[in-house]
Structures are given as structure tokens and as C-alpha cells.
PDB file of C-alpha atoms in Angstrom:
ATOM      1  CA  MET A  59       4.639  14.083  -9.379  1.00 51.00           C
ATOM      2  CA  THR A  60       3.175  11.758 -11.949  1.00 42.00           C
ATOM      3  CA  VAL A  61       5.122   8.761 -13.102  1.00 47.00           C
ATOM      4  CA  THR A  62       4.775   7.683 -16.693  1.00 41.00           C
ATOM      5  CA  VAL A  63       6.826   5.169 -18.130  1.00 43.00           C
ATOM      6  CA  ARG A  64       7.117   4.271 -21.795  1.00 39.00           C
ATOM      7  CA  GLY A  65       8.979   1.358 -24.732  1.00 37.00           C
ATOM      8  CA  ASP A  66       5.763  10.382  12.739  1.00 35.00           C
ATOM      9  CA  ARG A  67       9.098  11.536  12.075  1.00 34.00           C
ATOM     10  CA  ARG A  68      10.376  10.902  15.695  1.00 33.00           C
ATOM     11  CA  GLU A  69      12.931   8.325  16.519  1.00 36.00           C
ATOM     12  CA  ARG A  70      11.085   5.332  17.485  1.00 39.00           C
ATOM     13  CA  CYS A  71      11.490   1.525  17.158  1.00 43.00           C
ATOM     14  CA  GLU A  72       8.307  -0.821  17.074  1.00 43.00           C
ATOM     15  CA  SER A  73       8.556  -4.311  18.007  1.00 38.00           C
ATOM     16  CA  ARG A  74       6.074  -6.635  16.630  1.00 41.00           C
ATOM     17  CA  GLY A  75       5.936 -10.449  16.040  1.00 42.00           C
ATOM     18  CA  SER A  76      13.746  14.094 -14.022  1.00 36.00           C
ATOM     19  CA  ALA A  77      15.875  12.191 -16.462  1.00 38.00           C
ATOM     20  CA  GLY A  78      15.332  12.519 -20.267  1.00 38.00           C
ATOM     21  CA  PRO A  79      14.359   9.662 -22.496  1.00 35.00           C
ATOM     22  CA  ALA A  80      15.357   6.127 -21.460  1.00 34.00           C
ATOM     23  CA  PRO A  81      18.624   4.954 -22.892  1.00 34.00           C
ATOM     24  CA  ALA A  82      18.839   1.921 -24.876  1.00 30.00           C
ATOM     25  CA  VAL A  83      18.970  -1.103 -22.576  1.00 31.00           C
ATOM     26  CA  ALA A  84      21.287  -4.093 -23.216  1.00 32.00           C
ATOM     27  CA  ILE A  85      21.902  -5.283 -19.843  1.00 32.00           C
ATOM     28  CA  THR A  86      23.542  -8.559 -19.262  1.00 37.00           C
ATOM     29  CA  GLY A  87      26.273 -10.068 -16.957  1.00 44.00           C
ATOM     30  CA  PRO A  88      26.038 -10.929 -13.213  1.00 47.00           C
ATOM     31  CA  MET A  89      22.774  -9.613 -12.018  1.00 53.00           C
ATOM     32  CA  ALA A  90      21.054 -11.889 -14.723  1.00 61.00           C
ATOM     33  CA  ALA A  91      21.761 -14.564 -12.147  1.00 69.00           C
ATOM     34  CA  PHE A  92      18.832 -13.606 -10.204  1.00 83.00           C
ATOM     35  CA  ASP A  93      16.368 -14.189 -13.142  1.00 87.00           C
ATOM     36  CA  PRO A  94      15.455 -17.811 -12.040  1.00 87.00           C
ATOM     37  CA  ALA A  95      14.456 -16.659  -8.565  1.00 89.00           C
ATOM     38  CA  LEU A  96      12.537 -13.781 -10.153  1.00 88.00           C
ATOM     39  CA  ALA A  97      10.867 -16.307 -12.296  1.00 88.00           C
ATOM     40  CA  GLY A  98       9.813 -18.359  -9.211  1.00 87.00           C
ATOM     41  CA  ALA A  99      12.466 -20.863  -8.924  1.00 88.00           C
ATOM     42  CA  PRO A 100      13.274 -21.847  -5.349  1.00 93.00           C
ATOM     43  CA  ALA A 101      16.548 -20.286  -4.682  1.00 92.00           C
ATOM     44  CA  ARG A 102      19.225 -19.556  -2.162  1.00 93.00           C
ATOM     45  CA  LEU A 103      22.236 -17.291  -1.878  1.00 93.00           C
ATOM     46  CA  VAL A 104      25.300 -18.889  -0.908  1.00 96.00           C
ATOM     47  CA  ARG A 105      28.046 -16.287   0.542  1.00 96.00           C
ATOM     48  CA  ASP A 106      31.574 -16.755   0.251  1.00 96.00           C
ATOM     49  CA  ASP A 107      31.933 -17.209   3.967  1.00 95.00           C
ATOM     50  CA  GLY A 108      29.807 -20.215   3.599  1.00 94.00           C
ATOM     51  CA  ALA A 109      26.487 -18.730   4.948  1.00 95.00           C
ATOM     52  CA  GLU A 110      23.332 -19.755   3.071  1.00 94.00           C
ATOM     53  CA  VAL A 111      20.280 -17.538   2.809  1.00 91.00           C
ATOM     54  CA  ASP A 112      17.014 -18.924   1.529  1.00 93.00           C
ATOM     55  CA  LEU A 113      15.267 -16.388  -0.835  1.00 93.00           C
ATOM     56  CA  ALA A 114      11.628 -15.260  -0.250  1.00 93.00           C
ATOM     57  CA  VAL A 115      10.742 -15.952  -3.979  1.00 91.00           C
ATOM     58  CA  ARG A 116       7.109 -16.558  -3.205  1.00 91.00           C
ATOM     59  CA  ARG A 117       6.826 -13.266  -1.361  1.00 93.00           C
ATOM     60  CA  TRP A 118       8.350 -11.443  -4.253  1.00 91.00           C
ATOM     61  CA  ARG A 119       5.852 -12.684  -6.529  1.00 91.00           C
ATOM     62  CA  ARG A 120       2.558 -12.371  -4.744  1.00 91.00           C
ATOM     63  CA  ARG A 121       0.695  -9.197  -3.928  1.00 95.00           C
ATOM     64  CA  ALA A 122       2.095  -6.925  -1.162  1.00 96.00           C
ATOM     65  CA  GLY A 123       0.871  -7.763   2.325  1.00 95.00           C
ATOM     66  CA  GLY A 124       1.984  -8.505   5.957  1.00 96.00           C
ATOM     67  CA  GLU A 125       4.954  -6.651   7.035  1.00 97.00           C
ATOM     68  CA  ASP A 126       5.280  -4.835   3.589  1.00 98.00           C
ATOM     69  CA  ARG A 127       2.574  -2.541   4.935  1.00 98.00           C
ATOM     70  CA  TRP A 128       5.255  -0.800   7.155  1.00 98.00           C
ATOM     71  CA  LEU A 129       6.956   0.160   4.160  1.00 98.00           C
ATOM     72  CA  LEU A 130       3.943   1.007   2.130  1.00 98.00           C
ATOM     73  CA  ASP A 131       2.325   3.122   4.969  1.00 98.00           C
ATOM     74  CA  ARG A 132       5.303   5.401   5.032  1.00 98.00           C
ATOM     75  CA  CYS A 133       5.073   6.181   1.338  1.00 98.00           C
ATOM     76  CA  THR A 134       3.069   9.484   1.333  1.00 96.00           C
ATOM     77  CA  GLY A 135       4.567  10.911  -1.861  1.00 97.00           C
ATOM     78  CA  PRO A 136       6.249   9.626  -5.069  1.00 98.00           C
ATOM     79  CA  ALA A 137       8.619   6.645  -4.383  1.00 98.00           C
ATOM     80  CA  ILE A 138      11.029   4.915  -6.237  1.00 98.00           C
ATOM     81  CA  ASP A 139      11.924   1.002  -5.559  1.00 98.00           C
ATOM     82  CA  LEU A 140      15.355   0.079  -6.503  1.00 98.00           C
ATOM     83  CA  GLY A 141      15.598  -3.706  -7.368  1.00 95.00           C
ATOM     84  CA  CYS A 142      12.070  -3.842  -7.663  1.00 96.00           C
ATOM     85  CA  GLY A 143      11.967  -7.524  -8.897  1.00 94.00           C
ATOM     86  CA  PRO A 144       8.181  -8.500  -9.893  1.00 95.00           C
ATOM     87  CA  GLY A 145       7.093  -5.080  -8.573  1.00 96.00           C
ATOM     88  CA  ARG A 146       4.604  -6.094  -5.798  1.00 97.00           C
ATOM     89  CA  LEU A 147       5.497  -2.850  -3.922  1.00 98.00           C
ATOM     90  CA  VAL A 148       5.244  -0.697  -6.968  1.00 98.00           C
ATOM     91  CA  ALA A 149       1.724  -2.149  -7.678  1.00 97.00           C
ATOM     92  CA  ALA A 150       0.518  -1.663  -4.249  1.00 98.00           C
ATOM     93  CA  LEU A 151       1.629   1.799  -3.940  1.00 98.00           C
ATOM     94  CA  ALA A 152      -0.094   2.405  -7.426  1.00 97.00           C
ATOM     95  CA  ASP A 153      -3.304   0.703  -6.055  1.00 96.00           C
ATOM     96  CA  ARG A 154      -3.170   3.315  -3.125  1.00 97.00           C
ATOM     97  CA  GLY A 155      -2.781   6.286  -5.503  1.00 97.00           C
ATOM     98  CA  VAL A 156       0.773   6.898  -4.673  1.00 98.00           C
ATOM     99  CA  PRO A 157       3.043   7.680  -7.775  1.00 98.00           C
ATOM    100  CA  ALA A 158       5.805   5.033  -7.905  1.00 98.00           C
ATOM    101  CA  LEU A 159       8.199   3.553 -10.140  1.00 98.00           C
ATOM    102  CA  GLY A 160      10.318   0.457 -10.107  1.00 98.00           C
ATOM    103  CA  VAL A 161      13.935   0.060 -11.138  1.00 97.00           C
ATOM    104  CA  ASP A 162      15.554  -3.236 -12.123  1.00 95.00           C
ATOM    105  CA  VAL A 163      17.943  -4.691 -14.430  1.00 93.00           C
ATOM    106  CA  SER A 164      16.346  -8.070 -15.083  1.00 92.00           C
ATOM    107  CA  PRO A 165      14.339  -8.692 -18.231  1.00 93.00           C
ATOM    108  CA  VAL A 166      12.124 -11.336 -16.177  1.00 93.00           C
ATOM    109  CA  ALA A 167      11.265  -8.443 -13.707  1.00 94.00           C
ATOM    110  CA  GLN A 168      10.394  -6.266 -16.590  1.00 95.00           C
ATOM    111  CA  ARG A 169       7.884  -8.819 -18.145  1.00 94.00           C
ATOM    112  CA  ILE A 170       6.136  -9.365 -14.802  1.00 95.00           C
ATOM    113  CA  CYS A 171       5.892  -5.736 -13.879  1.00 96.00           C
ATOM    114  CA  ARG A 172       4.281  -5.218 -17.240  1.00 95.00           C
ATOM    115  CA  ARG A 173       1.714  -7.930 -16.801  1.00 94.00           C
ATOM    116  CA  ARG A 174       0.693  -6.482 -13.474  1.00 93.00           C
ATOM    117  CA  GLY A 175       0.709  -2.875 -14.470  1.00 93.00           C
ATOM    118  CA  ALA A 176       3.438  -1.828 -12.276  1.00 96.00           C
ATOM    119  CA  PRO A 177       5.554   1.290 -13.730  1.00 97.00           C
ATOM    120  CA  MET A 178       9.029   0.128 -14.143  1.00 97.00           C
ATOM    121  CA  VAL A 179      12.235   0.860 -15.985  1.00 97.00           C
ATOM    122  CA  ARG A 180      14.987  -1.696 -16.759  1.00 95.00           C
ATOM    123  CA  ARG A 181      18.002   0.220 -15.885  1.00 95.00           C
ATOM    124  CA  ASP A 182      21.151   0.123 -13.806  1.00 94.00           C
ATOM    125  CA  LEU A 183      20.299   2.007 -10.506  1.00 96.00           C
ATOM    126  CA  PHE A 184      23.771   3.601 -10.523  1.00 96.00           C
ATOM    127  CA  GLY A 185      23.019   5.108 -13.880  1.00 96.00           C
ATOM    128  CA  PRO A 186      20.681   7.980 -14.835  1.00 96.00           C
ATOM    129  CA  LEU A 187      17.274   7.517 -13.388  1.00 97.00           C
ATOM    130  CA  PRO A 188      14.019   9.506 -13.786  1.00 97.00           C
ATOM    131  CA  GLY A 189      13.350  12.237 -11.229  1.00 97.00           C
ATOM    132  CA  GLU A 190      16.730  12.546  -9.643  1.00 97.00           C
ATOM    133  CA  GLY A 191      16.672  14.570  -6.510  1.00 97.00           C
ATOM    134  CA  THR A 192      12.813  14.814  -6.504  1.00 98.00           C
ATOM    135  CA  TRP A 193      11.664  11.539  -4.925  1.00 98.00           C
ATOM    136  CA  SER A 194       9.889  11.572  -1.639  1.00 98.00           C
ATOM    137  CA  HIS A 195      10.999   7.973  -0.844  1.00 98.00           C
ATOM    138  CA  VAL A 196      13.469   5.357  -1.942  1.00 98.00           C
ATOM    139  CA  LEU A 197      12.821   1.618  -1.348  1.00 98.00           C
ATOM    140  CA  LEU A 198      15.511  -0.982  -0.663  1.00 98.00           C
ATOM    141  CA  ALA A 199      13.438  -3.947   0.193  1.00 98.00           C
ATOM    142  CA  ASP A 200      14.164  -7.853   0.107  1.00 96.00           C
ATOM    143  CA  GLY A 201      17.760  -7.282   1.019  1.00 94.00           C
ATOM    144  CA  ASN A 202      18.428  -5.002  -1.749  1.00 96.00           C
ATOM    145  CA  ILE A 203      20.871  -3.037   0.476  1.00 97.00           C
ATOM    146  CA  GLY A 204      23.200  -5.544  -0.838  1.00 96.00           C
ATOM    147  CA  ILE A 205      23.222  -4.376  -4.442  1.00 95.00           C
ATOM    148  CA  GLY A 206      26.712  -3.913  -5.465  1.00 95.00           C
ATOM    149  CA  GLY A 207      28.355  -5.120  -2.461  1.00 96.00           C
ATOM    150  CA  ASP A 208      28.854  -1.798  -0.697  1.00 97.00           C
ATOM    151  CA  PRO A 209      25.941  -0.482   1.261  1.00 98.00           C
ATOM    152  CA  GLY A 210      27.469   2.990   2.005  1.00 97.00           C
ATOM    153  CA  HIS A 211      27.962   3.783  -1.671  1.00 97.00           C
ATOM    154  CA  LEU A 212      24.355   2.505  -2.266  1.00 98.00           C
ATOM    155  CA  LEU A 213      23.014   4.892   0.353  1.00 98.00           C
ATOM    156  CA  LEU A 214      24.870   7.647  -1.182  1.00 97.00           C
ATOM    157  CA  ARG A 215      22.962   6.929  -4.399  1.00 97.00           C
ATOM    158  CA  THR A 216      19.604   6.914  -2.664  1.00 98.00           C
ATOM    159  CA  ALA A 217      20.541  10.279  -0.800  1.00 97.00           C
ATOM    160  CA  ARG A 218      21.051  11.753  -4.553  1.00 97.00           C
ATOM    161  CA  LEU A 219      17.718  10.508  -5.653  1.00 98.00           C
ATOM    162  CA  LEU A 220      15.715  12.213  -2.791  1.00 98.00           C
ATOM    163  CA  ARG A 221      14.160  15.578  -2.392  1.00 98.00           C
ATOM    164  CA  PRO A 222      15.100  17.553   0.845  1.00 97.00           C
ATOM    165  CA  GLY A 223      13.402  15.769   3.779  1.00 97.00           C
ATOM    166  CA  GLY A 224      12.799  12.677   1.698  1.00 98.00           C
ATOM    167  CA  THR A 225      13.124   9.180   3.292  1.00 98.00           C
ATOM    168  CA  VAL A 226      14.973   5.907   2.426  1.00 98.00           C
ATOM    169  CA  LEU A 227      13.088   2.778   3.572  1.00 98.00           C
ATOM    170  CA  VAL A 228      15.543  -0.118   3.983  1.00 98.00           C
ATOM    171  CA  GLU A 229      15.003  -3.644   4.653  1.00 98.00           C
ATOM    172  CA  VAL A 230      17.759  -4.847   7.027  1.00 98.00           C
ATOM    173  CA  ASP A 231      19.216  -8.022   8.742  1.00 96.00           C
ATOM    174  CA  GLY A 232      17.864  -9.005  11.966  1.00 95.00           C
ATOM    175  CA  ALA A 233      21.138  -8.499  13.674  1.00 96.00           C
ATOM    176  CA  PRO A 234      21.478  -4.962  14.252  1.00 96.00           C
ATOM    177  CA  ASP A 235      25.297  -4.689  14.213  1.00 96.00           C
ATOM    178  CA  LEU A 236      25.816  -6.964  11.188  1.00 97.00           C
ATOM    179  CA  LEU A 237      27.863  -5.521   8.128  1.00 98.00           C
ATOM    180  CA  TRP A 238      29.150  -8.055   5.918  1.00 97.00           C
ATOM    181  CA  ARG A 239      30.769  -7.479   2.503  1.00 97.00           C
ATOM    182  CA  GLY A 240      31.690 -10.196   0.000  1.00 97.00           C
ATOM    183  CA  SER A 241      30.277 -12.240  -2.850  1.00 96.00           C
ATOM    184  CA  VAL A 242      27.451 -14.471  -3.385  1.00 95.00           C
ATOM    185  CA  GLN A 243      26.083 -17.029  -5.804  1.00 93.00           C
ATOM    186  CA  LEU A 244      22.464 -17.922  -6.357  1.00 92.00           C
ATOM    187  CA  ARG A 245      21.796 -21.481  -6.542  1.00 93.00           C
ATOM    188  CA  THR A 246      18.582 -23.461  -7.681  1.00 90.00           C
ATOM    189  CA  ALA A 247      17.787 -26.858  -8.393  1.00 88.00           C
ATOM    190  CA  VAL A 248      19.169 -26.482 -12.031  1.00 82.00           C
ATOM    191  CA  GLY A 249      22.504 -25.326 -10.978  1.00 86.00           C
ATOM    192  CA  ALA A 250      24.322 -22.204  -9.798  1.00 89.00           C
ATOM    193  CA  GLY A 251      24.774 -18.762 -11.128  1.00 87.00           C
ATOM    194  CA  PRO A 252      27.841 -16.323 -11.468  1.00 90.00           C
ATOM    195  CA  VAL A 253      29.428 -14.954  -8.480  1.00 92.00           C
ATOM    196  CA  VAL A 254      28.444 -11.521  -7.720  1.00 92.00           C
ATOM    197  CA  PRO A 255      29.345  -8.840  -4.986  1.00 95.00           C
ATOM    198  CA  TRP A 256      26.969  -8.444  -2.360  1.00 96.00           C
ATOM    199  CA  ALA A 257      26.430  -7.313   1.206  1.00 97.00           C
ATOM    200  CA  CYS A 258      24.079  -7.574   4.421  1.00 97.00           C
ATOM    201  CA  ALA A 259      23.589  -4.975   6.903  1.00 98.00           C
ATOM    202  CA  GLY A 260      21.804  -4.533  10.096  1.00 98.00           C
ATOM    203  CA  ALA A 261      19.724  -1.507  11.457  1.00 98.00           C
ATOM    204  CA  ASP A 262      22.701  -0.151  13.651  1.00 98.00           C
ATOM    205  CA  ALA A 263      25.275  -0.513  10.602  1.00 98.00           C
ATOM    206  CA  VAL A 264      22.796   1.120   8.299  1.00 98.00           C
ATOM    207  CA  ASP A 265      22.372   4.053  10.509  1.00 97.00           C
ATOM    208  CA  ARG A 266      26.171   4.668  10.650  1.00 97.00           C
ATOM    209  CA  LEU A 267      26.539   4.292   7.032  1.00 98.00           C
ATOM    210  CA  GLY A 268      23.605   6.557   6.255  1.00 97.00           C
ATOM    211  CA  ALA A 269      24.918   9.297   8.738  1.00 97.00           C
ATOM    212  CA  THR A 270      28.097   9.733   6.567  1.00 96.00           C
ATOM    213  CA  HIS A 271      25.514  11.116   3.752  1.00 96.00           C
ATOM    214  CA  GLY A 272      23.421  13.095   6.018  1.00 96.00           C
ATOM    215  CA  LEU A 273      20.650  10.459   6.642  1.00 98.00           C
ATOM    216  CA  ARG A 274      19.341   9.994  10.095  1.00 97.00           C
ATOM    217  CA  ARG A 275      17.278   7.145  11.337  1.00 97.00           C
ATOM    218  CA  THR A 276      13.562   8.429  12.125  1.00 97.00           C
ATOM    219  CA  ALA A 277      12.032   4.945  12.603  1.00 98.00           C
ATOM    220  CA  CYS A 278      12.518   1.359  12.740  1.00 97.00           C
ATOM    221  CA  TYR A 279      10.641  -1.851  12.965  1.00 98.00           C
ATOM    222  CA  ARG A 280      11.547  -5.250  14.219  1.00 96.00           C
ATOM    223  CA  GLY A 281       9.485  -8.381  13.601  1.00 96.00           C
ATOM    224  CA  GLY A 282       9.611 -11.424  11.182  1.00 96.00           C
ATOM    225  CA  ARG A 283      11.543  -8.909   9.161  1.00 97.00           C
ATOM    226  CA  SER A 284      13.355  -5.666  10.258  1.00 98.00           C
ATOM    227  CA  PHE A 285      13.131  -2.248   8.565  1.00 98.00           C
ATOM    228  CA  VAL A 286      14.829   1.204   9.113  1.00 98.00           C
ATOM    229  CA  GLU A 287      13.631   4.623   7.884  1.00 98.00           C
ATOM    230  CA  LEU A 288      16.401   7.263   7.007  1.00 98.00           C
ATOM    231  CA  THR A 289      15.478  10.922   6.510  1.00 98.00           C
ATOM    232  CA  ALA A 290      17.433  13.346   4.313  1.00 97.00           C
ATOM    233  CA  PRO A 291      18.123  16.927   5.578  1.00 95.00           C
ATOM    234  CA  GLY A 292      15.119  19.324   4.952  1.00 86.00           C
ATOM    235  CA  PRO A 293      15.328  22.384   3.097  1.00 74.00           C
ATOM    236  CA  VAL A 294      17.657  25.075   4.728  1.00 48.00           C
ATOM    237  CA  THR A 295      15.837  27.907   6.527  1.00 49.00           C
ATOM    238  CA  VAL A 296      17.260  31.151   7.894  1.00 42.00           C
ATOM    239  CA  PRO A 297      15.728  32.255  11.268  1.00 48.00           C
ATOM    240  CA  GLY A 298      13.619  35.517  11.161  1.00 47.00           C
ATOM    241  CA  VAL A 299      13.367  35.519   7.365  1.00 40.00           C
ATOM    242  CA  ALA A 300       9.872  35.249   6.196  1.00 40.00           C
ATOM    243  CA  ALA A 301       9.223  33.465   2.934  1.00 37.00           C
ATOM    244  CA  ALA A 302       8.298  35.708   0.105  1.00 36.00           C
ATOM    245  CA  GLY A 303       4.706  35.955  -1.199  1.00 33.00           C
TER     246      GLY A 303
END
């Protein structure tokens, strides 16, 4: 699979410290609230239950490294990064020779991706995307399991993007059972953005939600950050029937 943009599969847990032409884009509204953080401003998310989460803005904007490698090493075929932001994972996969595409609604993300040569489309991830049903891997890093405020619906969307046997690579909360849905507001030194729906989910919660869409956990990682790999069902085979050819 070539991405062109124009205009061990066993259960384990490691512990360590194609669409047509792109539609016209006129995306505004709540998700633009994240643009200051994508541009590099220190920011935090304030949840409607009072919890506050500092955003890893510096990590988003620098080259991929550290624990990102857990995600990158599992991308052995074409990968699509949903909510790619400045595109560090897409750029790193491209450097490895892995076809990759980022998706984000942000014009700031689009500009940064272009500067670093990371293939990206500016679209709503719930709308039509290139290569529907053919991707080997879907990435949901940096808390993007929260996009839209409904992790179950988001995992259904990822399942529909995958080829049979493909994987979803999800960054999860460090508390395995956590499943929180609500709204958040991004705050920086210059003020607060609009309130947007959001969610947080731990590994066990993601397992349960993924299972309802046929996704099963095949790997996980716990360290400074936490990740889960979910695998889609493989091609159906009939015992005793050989393939033709």
C-alpha cells in the first residue's frame, strides 16, 4: 500500500520503567480548541469532574522516541494515525519505510505535518477516510481514545478501518479499570477554550469495549505510559478446503 496525499501475537503484558478525492475542508468548532497546544503552548485539560491533566505538548512536537517505540515497532504494514497532531509518529513510520497517514481536523497540525513531510489529511476521523477497511494498523496515541467522548464508538470506527487481522494500538490511562466520559476544557496561559466531549479509558476498559466489536487484546505495555494492542478477526478459513491456485 502506497500512501499518497495531495491539496508476537500472544497475550502478554510487559512492565518497564480507499476513499476518493478529499472533500473540501471547512472544519471549525470545538476541536479547534486544541490548536494552542498543538502550536506549543503549555496546556492542561480540565475535566467536568474537576480533575486536571497536563498535556505532553513538548512530546507531541518533537521527534518520536522513548516509549513511542512500542507503538512504532508494532506497525509492520500501512498505518493510519487518528488525531495525529504534529505528526511525529507518522514521520517516524515514514522514516522506517512504513506507509503511514495522519488524520486531524486542526489547521495547525496540518501546517506542522507539511513542514516535517508527514503525510496527513485534514478530515473528521468519523467521516470518509482513505483506505477504509485496508489498514494494517490504527494508532490512537496521546489520549486520543477520548476523541468524541465515546471510546466504544471510536473503537467501532477503528475496526471498520482495519483489514482482517489488523491491529488498533491505543494509549490508555494508567488505571486499568478507569472509564470516564464527560467534557473537558483546554486551558492555557492566555485563557480557556470551549467545552468539548471527552473520555479516558484504562487497559481493561478498552479490552471490554473492543471485545464488543470483535477486537481482542494481543499485547499491552505498562511503564511511564500505558498501551494496548487490539487485533481484529482474521480472514475466515474453512478447514479442509485448500486455497485455489
